[in-house]
Amino acid sequence: MRALRLHPAFSAVWLGMVIFSPVARAAASCESLKTLALKNTTITEVQEIGAGSPTAGFKDLPAFCRVAATLKPTSDSDIKIEVWLPASGWNGKLEANGNGGWSGALRPAALAEGLRRGYATAVTDTGHEGASASFSLGHPEKLADFGYRAVHEMTVAAKAMAAAYYGRAPRLSYWNGCSAGGRQGLMEAQRFPEDFDGIIAGAPGLSWTGRSIQSIAIAQAVHKDEASYLPPAKYAVLHQAVVQACDARDGVKDGVLEDPTRCSFDPKELLCQGADAPGCLTAAQVEAARTIYSPGVNPRTKRTLFPGYERGSELGWGTMAGPRPFTIGVDLFKYVVFENPNWDYRGFNFDSDVARTEKVAGATLDALDPNLKAFMGRGGKLIQYHGWSDPQIAPGFSVSYYQSVLEAMGGASRVQGSLRLFMVPGMAHCGGGEGTSRFDMLDALEHWVEKGEAPARIPAARVKDGKEDRTRPLCPYPQIAVYKGTGSTDDAANFACQAR
């Protein structure tokens, strides 16, 4: 039987693997899952993995049953999944995990983390291999698999595998994803509200088309001519000026903007008074920076297409404003919208091509439906989070979606029991940055779903040189963490969540 192609870390580790410890008996043996009959599913590999076996570079995992399968809901589908089932100590729950970018990989680290916590865990490659969107050229069914179908099919199959192995279905199911994985989580809540009891949607690429259009707008701005390009060394110059101008507005001078929407720093403040120099911006560079901060508006319809990046995100601008356009965005146009691998971003028309992009790709890839009635109606809980300094997916996308849900569902009082948004000051894309970007959203979601404890604040920490040097509470939007006025500003106990 052909082995499932996995993340590079998996290569060769399965061959000659030694099983060090016996596996506890379950309702069915791991071996018996080879003959499990599921709709549109072929079980390609089943293995009993002993505790401590060197699995994909991990040596601290408990014993588990590894199941690999291929799902074919359509004749052109080829969805690979991995499901890891704890041999003992199962917590009775399923955790499914998200992807990143164009999502053509299985993620062993996510499976391992869930397994350590006692979960049956699952991942999918969304129906293709690799990080490019080239798989979709001429394959609309594969695009649909990537857009929404693969995650649903994986979830159905994973629940059935767990039920067969343990003799009972998972009592609760959770989704955990960031970036593309955040988009997948929102798509699940919108399209398949029965799949999960709780969803974590971090920095979601919910407007896949909007973010892609934004990437082209920025590329055109910074590569308009040689003078418009922002050298990476000037990101830090701009960032330092922003922090100096706006840091103290939240009552604490700590190098992080608690609410960057209150900062209106104009890059013109750094305009060179003479020739170009390392510590200033030329007039062309000022305009390029303004474009990055600014929302995009359709010139004909006046409709907002995307929010700008926030003040404080400058250190990560190489993602969008680097020497080459953002690959994930360009791929959408090359392989989905225009179906031309040689497409040139410089010819994008922000009127006609926007309409074409939304028509061709929006329904399949965008997770913008604010009607979460079915998900919320069955008791589903959704935690959305986003770093204010995210330089890849503008944080305004999350704020805008949250507000659209409030409007569609009848206001905050009807939504707060099911959906909460946490904006993380200083955090970059899905982590990192200068803020308190280490937190446990799954723990918060478990308490909400299983104990009815809605997250009023979530503990977060900043780690430098391997040590925590600051803690802060993350507050449900639109609240922010406000210093109480006494004690260390690096201690979360000295902050309260308050309305803006």
XYZ file of C-alpha atoms in Angstrom:
500
model
C 0.000 0.000 0.000
C 1.387 3.418 -0.941
C 2.292 5.517 2.086
C 0.519 8.842 2.424
C 2.752 11.767 1.543
C 3.120 13.960 4.596
C 4.957 16.937 5.957
C 8.711 16.461 5.329
C 9.181 15.704 9.004
C 7.299 12.455 8.470
C 9.639 11.142 5.808
C 11.294 7.855 6.697
C 10.172 7.843 10.335
C 7.415 5.308 9.737
C 9.780 2.819 8.087
C 11.255 0.379 10.534
C 9.435 1.962 13.446
C 9.736 0.015 16.673
C 6.687 -0.268 18.865
C 7.991 0.169 22.394
C 4.878 -0.395 24.462
C 1.617 -2.279 24.156
C -1.533 -0.397 23.207
C -4.511 -0.508 25.553
C -7.542 -2.337 24.208
C -10.327 -0.131 22.870
C -13.830 -0.837 21.593
C -12.187 -1.891 18.323
C -8.576 -2.612 17.531
C -6.515 -0.151 15.562
C -5.898 -2.874 12.980
C -9.629 -3.344 12.454
C -9.974 0.214 11.150
C -8.318 -0.940 7.918
C -11.658 -2.425 6.912
C -13.809 0.468 8.104
C -16.250 1.328 5.320
C -17.029 5.038 5.001
C -18.680 6.887 2.140
C -16.201 8.266 -0.436
C -13.327 7.146 1.805
C -10.368 4.829 1.271
C -8.307 3.944 4.342
C -4.742 3.989 3.045
C -2.774 3.233 6.200
C -3.400 2.192 9.793
C -0.625 1.941 12.387
C -0.397 1.330 16.109
C 2.202 3.762 17.440
C 3.691 3.029 20.839
C 4.299 5.602 23.537
C 7.616 7.363 23.039
C 8.089 6.227 19.445
C 9.992 8.778 17.318
C 6.927 9.970 15.444
C 7.665 12.785 12.964
C 10.405 14.045 15.240
C 8.258 13.882 18.396
C 9.416 11.507 21.139
C 6.991 12.505 23.893
C 3.700 11.268 22.483
C 1.413 8.738 24.143
C 0.429 5.541 22.332
C -2.060 6.124 19.547
C -3.696 4.693 16.463
C -2.711 6.526 13.294
C -5.192 6.445 10.429
C -4.475 7.879 6.974
C -7.199 8.112 4.376
C -8.100 9.572 1.000
C -11.521 11.140 0.506
C -13.153 11.542 -2.904
C -16.485 13.369 -2.602
C -16.220 14.146 -6.342
C -14.503 12.384 -9.230
C -11.791 15.069 -9.233
C -11.243 15.118 -5.466
C -8.136 13.713 -3.798
C -8.340 14.811 -0.170
C -5.752 13.340 2.193
C -6.434 13.270 5.927
C -4.653 12.077 9.064
C -6.515 11.086 12.242
C -4.624 10.259 15.435
C -6.599 8.404 18.117
C -5.208 8.088 21.682
C -4.930 4.427 22.672
C -5.864 5.321 26.257
C -6.858 8.388 28.203
C -9.077 9.765 25.443
C -10.905 12.854 26.680
C -13.935 11.987 24.573
C -13.413 14.931 22.219
C -12.207 15.661 18.675
C -9.908 18.533 17.738
C -9.597 19.325 14.039
C -6.825 21.663 12.971
C -6.466 24.283 10.267
C -3.980 25.049 7.532
C -2.042 28.039 6.227
C -1.826 29.767 2.868
C -3.025 27.587 0.019
C -2.951 24.730 2.533
C -1.381 21.792 0.744
C 0.185 20.067 3.739
C -0.641 17.873 6.694
C 0.563 19.360 9.987
C 2.035 16.818 12.417
C 2.741 19.463 15.073
C -0.975 20.243 15.371
C -1.824 16.553 15.620
C 0.835 16.030 18.275
C -0.346 18.936 20.413
C -3.936 17.713 20.384
C -2.844 14.186 21.200
C -0.890 15.396 24.238
C -4.081 17.002 25.523
C -6.036 13.774 25.172
C -7.885 14.639 21.983
C -8.552 12.552 18.935
C -7.017 14.871 16.342
C -7.408 15.392 12.615
C -5.880 17.386 9.747
C -6.325 17.541 5.985
C -4.239 18.726 3.049
C -7.486 20.230 1.620
C -7.151 18.122 -1.520
C -3.761 18.949 -2.975
C -0.034 19.078 -2.302
C 2.156 22.155 -2.180
C 1.775 25.820 -1.294
C 0.701 27.083 -4.713
C -2.796 27.545 -6.128
C -1.709 25.912 -9.385
C -3.723 22.832 -8.379
C -6.938 24.759 -9.103
C -6.183 25.605 -12.737
C -8.918 23.845 -14.686
C -10.107 22.007 -11.557
C -13.120 23.784 -10.035
C -13.938 20.787 -7.805
C -10.469 20.906 -6.277
C -10.952 24.616 -5.616
C -14.223 23.814 -3.856
C -12.419 21.163 -1.801
C -9.882 23.768 -0.728
C -12.499 26.444 -0.200
C -14.844 24.566 2.118
C -15.527 20.910 1.308
C -12.337 19.156 2.473
C -12.628 20.295 6.091
C -16.250 19.163 6.307
C -15.520 15.777 4.716
C -12.522 15.287 7.027
C -14.640 16.120 10.070
C -17.356 13.626 9.167
C -14.776 10.896 8.520
C -12.786 11.639 11.693
C -15.896 11.417 13.866
C -16.794 8.078 12.287
C -13.271 6.723 12.837
C -13.346 7.779 16.488
C -16.757 6.200 16.934
C -15.548 2.915 15.440
C -12.356 2.844 17.518
C -13.811 3.842 20.879
C -17.293 2.440 20.474
C -18.804 5.891 20.926
C -18.762 9.143 18.983
C -16.917 12.218 20.287
C -19.093 14.029 22.795
C -17.699 17.386 21.661
C -15.805 18.604 18.600
C -13.554 21.648 18.329
C -11.918 23.470 15.444
C -8.583 25.222 15.962
C -7.027 27.255 13.168
C -5.289 30.521 12.313
C -4.895 32.433 9.032
C -6.247 30.109 6.329
C -7.267 27.934 9.273
C -9.227 30.836 10.723
C -11.046 31.207 7.413
C -11.776 27.481 7.458
C -13.251 27.789 10.941
C -15.579 30.606 9.949
C -16.552 28.719 6.803
C -17.524 25.765 8.990
C -19.697 27.935 11.239
C -21.375 29.450 8.180
C -21.798 26.373 5.935
C -21.693 23.364 8.266
C -22.951 24.556 11.673
C -23.438 20.975 12.911
C -19.764 20.013 12.579
C -18.295 21.735 15.641
C -19.392 22.719 19.120
C -16.595 25.260 19.431
C -14.454 27.088 16.889
C -11.236 29.074 17.239
C -10.705 31.349 14.238
C -7.408 33.191 14.519
C -6.416 36.007 12.138
C -8.863 34.612 9.586
C -8.303 35.132 5.880
C -12.065 35.489 5.694
C -11.959 37.837 2.697
C -9.610 35.768 0.567
C -10.415 37.940 -2.438
C -10.146 41.235 -0.521
C -6.744 40.416 0.944
C -5.525 39.337 -2.495
C -6.729 42.566 -4.091
C -5.019 44.493 -1.297
C -1.739 42.692 -1.973
C -1.864 43.856 -5.589
C -2.713 47.433 -4.588
C 0.323 47.552 -2.297
C 2.610 45.919 -4.863
C 1.573 48.463 -7.473
C 2.147 51.309 -5.003
C 5.621 50.309 -3.833
C 6.761 49.292 -7.322
C 5.175 52.205 -9.163
C 8.726 53.281 -9.896
C 12.126 52.956 -8.280
C 11.532 55.949 -6.038
C 8.374 54.443 -4.498
C 10.031 51.362 -3.045
C 10.370 51.286 0.748
C 13.708 49.700 1.733
C 13.310 47.279 4.652
C 15.643 49.409 6.772
C 13.025 52.159 6.735
C 10.336 49.912 8.241
C 12.062 50.310 11.606
C 12.420 54.073 11.137
C 8.699 54.392 10.496
C 7.801 52.007 13.321
C 9.863 53.912 15.863
C 8.205 57.161 14.832
C 4.750 55.617 15.200
C 5.542 54.263 18.665
C 7.018 57.558 19.780
C 3.927 59.425 18.603
C 1.215 57.083 19.892
C 2.543 54.670 22.503
C 1.518 56.657 25.585
C -2.057 57.300 24.407
C -3.274 54.161 26.192
C -1.837 55.334 29.502
C 1.188 53.036 29.452
C 4.456 53.650 27.637
C 5.523 50.108 26.798
C 6.353 50.058 23.090
C 2.934 48.633 22.134
C -0.220 50.357 20.885
C -3.148 48.951 22.858
C -5.586 50.350 20.295
C -3.828 51.448 17.095
C -7.065 52.815 15.625
C -6.513 55.807 17.924
C -3.211 56.551 16.220
C -3.288 58.766 13.125
C 0.438 59.247 12.624
C 1.142 60.576 9.126
C 4.284 59.269 7.391
C 4.747 62.794 6.079
C 6.222 63.582 9.506
C 9.316 61.719 8.278
C 9.583 63.526 4.943
C 13.189 64.155 4.001
C 14.019 67.845 4.048
C 16.649 67.346 1.376
C 18.114 64.313 -0.343
C 17.081 60.778 0.566
C 18.662 59.603 3.829
C 18.393 56.524 6.104
C 16.334 58.308 8.761
C 13.641 59.848 6.573
C 11.187 59.063 3.764
C 11.128 60.583 0.310
C 7.858 62.038 -0.997
C 7.275 58.890 -3.082
C 7.940 56.658 -0.063
C 5.527 58.711 2.046
C 2.784 58.042 -0.504
C 3.619 54.328 -0.579
C 3.383 54.150 3.223
C 0.073 55.999 3.166
C -1.265 53.409 0.728
C -0.345 50.585 3.097
C -2.180 52.308 5.955
C -5.227 53.159 3.854
C -8.363 51.140 3.081
C -9.019 50.277 -0.538
C -12.098 51.743 -2.152
C -13.562 50.772 -5.503
C -13.160 53.957 -7.598
C -16.532 53.504 -9.306
C -18.825 52.029 -6.624
C -17.046 53.668 -3.633
C -17.367 50.372 -1.773
C -14.602 49.506 0.694
C -12.691 46.464 -0.556
C -10.238 46.056 2.303
C -9.062 47.865 5.465
C -5.603 49.348 5.756
C -2.849 47.911 7.902
C -2.623 49.460 11.349
C 0.015 51.745 12.782
C 2.431 49.474 14.606
C 2.604 46.794 11.895
C 5.555 48.343 10.029
C 8.209 45.823 11.055
C 6.382 43.148 9.042
C 5.769 45.149 5.883
C 8.171 43.001 3.912
C 5.296 40.515 3.571
C 3.243 42.795 1.336
C 5.676 45.547 0.335
C 8.778 43.471 -0.346
C 10.674 43.039 -3.622
C 7.962 40.757 -5.028
C 4.168 40.818 -4.671
C 2.595 38.615 -2.004
C 2.581 35.140 -3.531
C -0.662 33.936 -1.979
C -2.475 36.909 -3.473
C -0.851 36.663 -6.891
C -1.709 32.966 -7.106
C -5.419 33.734 -6.811
C -5.273 35.801 -9.971
C -2.901 33.556 -11.897
C -4.704 30.285 -11.361
C -8.280 31.088 -10.354
C -9.425 34.466 -11.651
C -7.550 34.824 -14.950
C -6.352 31.218 -15.414
C -3.050 32.454 -16.776
C 0.186 31.417 -15.026
C 1.960 34.316 -16.764
C -0.459 36.970 -15.482
C 1.255 40.278 -14.575
C 0.023 42.087 -11.456
C 0.885 45.486 -12.938
C -2.083 45.253 -15.303
C -4.739 44.739 -12.618
C -7.759 47.045 -13.089
C -9.320 48.090 -9.780
C -12.766 48.432 -11.295
C -13.506 45.657 -13.780
C -11.038 43.138 -12.336
C -12.410 43.525 -8.816
C -15.868 42.551 -10.010
C -14.440 39.606 -11.906
C -12.467 38.429 -8.877
C -15.467 38.500 -6.582
C -17.659 36.741 -9.132
C -15.174 33.973 -9.921
C -13.745 33.298 -6.466
C -15.818 35.026 -3.792
C -18.525 32.418 -3.250
C -16.004 29.591 -2.954
C -13.245 31.205 -0.917
C -14.676 34.098 1.116
C -16.121 33.368 4.567
C -18.076 36.588 4.959
C -21.626 35.402 5.666
C -22.643 37.121 8.933
C -25.667 34.891 9.505
C -24.520 32.504 12.232
C -28.030 31.725 13.436
C -27.780 27.964 12.859
C -24.394 27.670 14.586
C -25.354 29.826 17.535
C -28.810 28.277 17.745
C -27.393 24.856 18.540
C -25.163 26.309 21.255
C -21.984 26.718 19.220
C -19.256 28.991 20.608
C -16.788 30.903 18.453
C -13.638 32.694 19.586
C -12.114 34.936 16.945
C -8.755 36.612 17.572
C -6.415 38.815 15.586
C -3.140 40.663 16.184
C -3.390 44.431 15.852
C 0.083 44.455 14.256
C -0.680 41.711 11.726
C 1.150 42.612 8.482
C -0.382 39.839 6.370
C -4.137 39.909 7.046
C -5.270 43.391 8.049
C -6.894 43.233 11.503
C -9.708 45.451 10.268
C -11.065 42.431 8.383
C -11.853 40.770 11.737
C -13.363 43.900 13.247
C -15.526 44.457 10.169
C -16.783 40.868 10.173
C -17.575 40.979 13.882
C -19.574 44.157 13.407
C -21.422 42.615 10.465
C -22.451 39.681 12.684
C -23.740 42.068 15.354
C -25.821 43.843 12.730
C -27.153 40.624 11.205
C -27.891 38.908 14.518
C -29.554 41.745 16.382
C -26.772 43.391 18.353
C -24.131 42.585 20.951
C -26.589 41.308 23.553
C -27.629 38.488 21.210
C -24.122 37.659 20.071
C -21.889 37.826 23.158
C -23.168 34.474 24.403
C -21.850 32.773 21.277
C -19.123 34.896 19.635
C -16.278 36.922 21.101
C -13.488 38.726 19.307
C -10.105 39.286 20.942
C -7.751 41.817 19.360
C -4.164 41.280 20.516
C -2.061 44.451 20.876
C 1.343 44.238 19.235
C 0.871 40.704 17.878
C 1.892 39.960 14.304
C 0.357 37.250 12.099
C -0.895 34.389 14.303
C 1.860 35.104 16.841
C 5.102 36.942 17.396
C 5.530 40.682 17.463
C 6.095 42.983 20.416
C 2.911 42.207 22.328
C 1.681 39.412 24.578
C 1.216 36.824 21.867
C 1.291 33.595 23.898
C -2.117 32.429 25.116
C -4.309 29.337 25.255
C -7.467 29.905 23.246
C -8.405 26.226 23.383
C -8.507 26.319 27.172
C -10.762 29.374 27.034
C -13.032 27.684 24.494
C -13.269 24.498 26.575
C -14.358 26.460 29.634
C -16.958 28.301 27.575
C -18.441 25.229 25.881
C -18.140 22.774 28.741
C -18.647 24.931 31.826
C -20.596 27.880 30.478
C -17.814 30.293 31.452
C -17.718 32.956 28.758
C -14.195 34.409 28.362
C -14.261 37.826 30.056
C -10.445 38.062 29.779
C -7.817 35.652 28.502
C -4.349 35.493 30.104
C -1.535 36.298 27.669
C 2.224 36.602 27.956
C 5.158 37.958 26.026
C 8.192 35.710 25.756
C 11.688 37.057 25.160
C 14.828 34.951 25.174
C 12.771 31.977 26.303
C 11.308 33.727 29.350
C 8.039 35.493 30.094
C 8.767 39.160 30.697
C 5.230 40.563 30.508
C 1.661 39.405 31.093
C -1.540 41.161 30.065
C -5.204 40.269 29.779
C -6.723 39.989 26.321
C -10.123 41.649 26.391
C -13.243 40.927 24.350
C -13.676 43.588 21.676
C -14.456 46.461 21.946
C -12.976 46.448 25.463
C -9.262 47.093 25.956
C -6.834 46.434 28.814
C -6.589 49.578 30.954
C -3.854 50.123 33.534
C -5.262 50.524 37.064
C -2.607 53.072 37.929
C -0.458 51.160 40.417
C 1.950 48.245 40.236
C 4.103 46.922 37.436
C 2.856 47.514 33.905
C 4.284 44.096 33.052
C 1.820 42.323 35.364
C -1.652 41.441 34.080
C -3.088 41.779 37.591
C -2.695 45.535 37.291
C -4.977 45.830 34.251
C -8.746 45.747 33.862
C -10.832 45.138 30.748
C -12.853 48.272 30.091
C -14.878 49.796 27.289
C -12.997 52.161 25.018
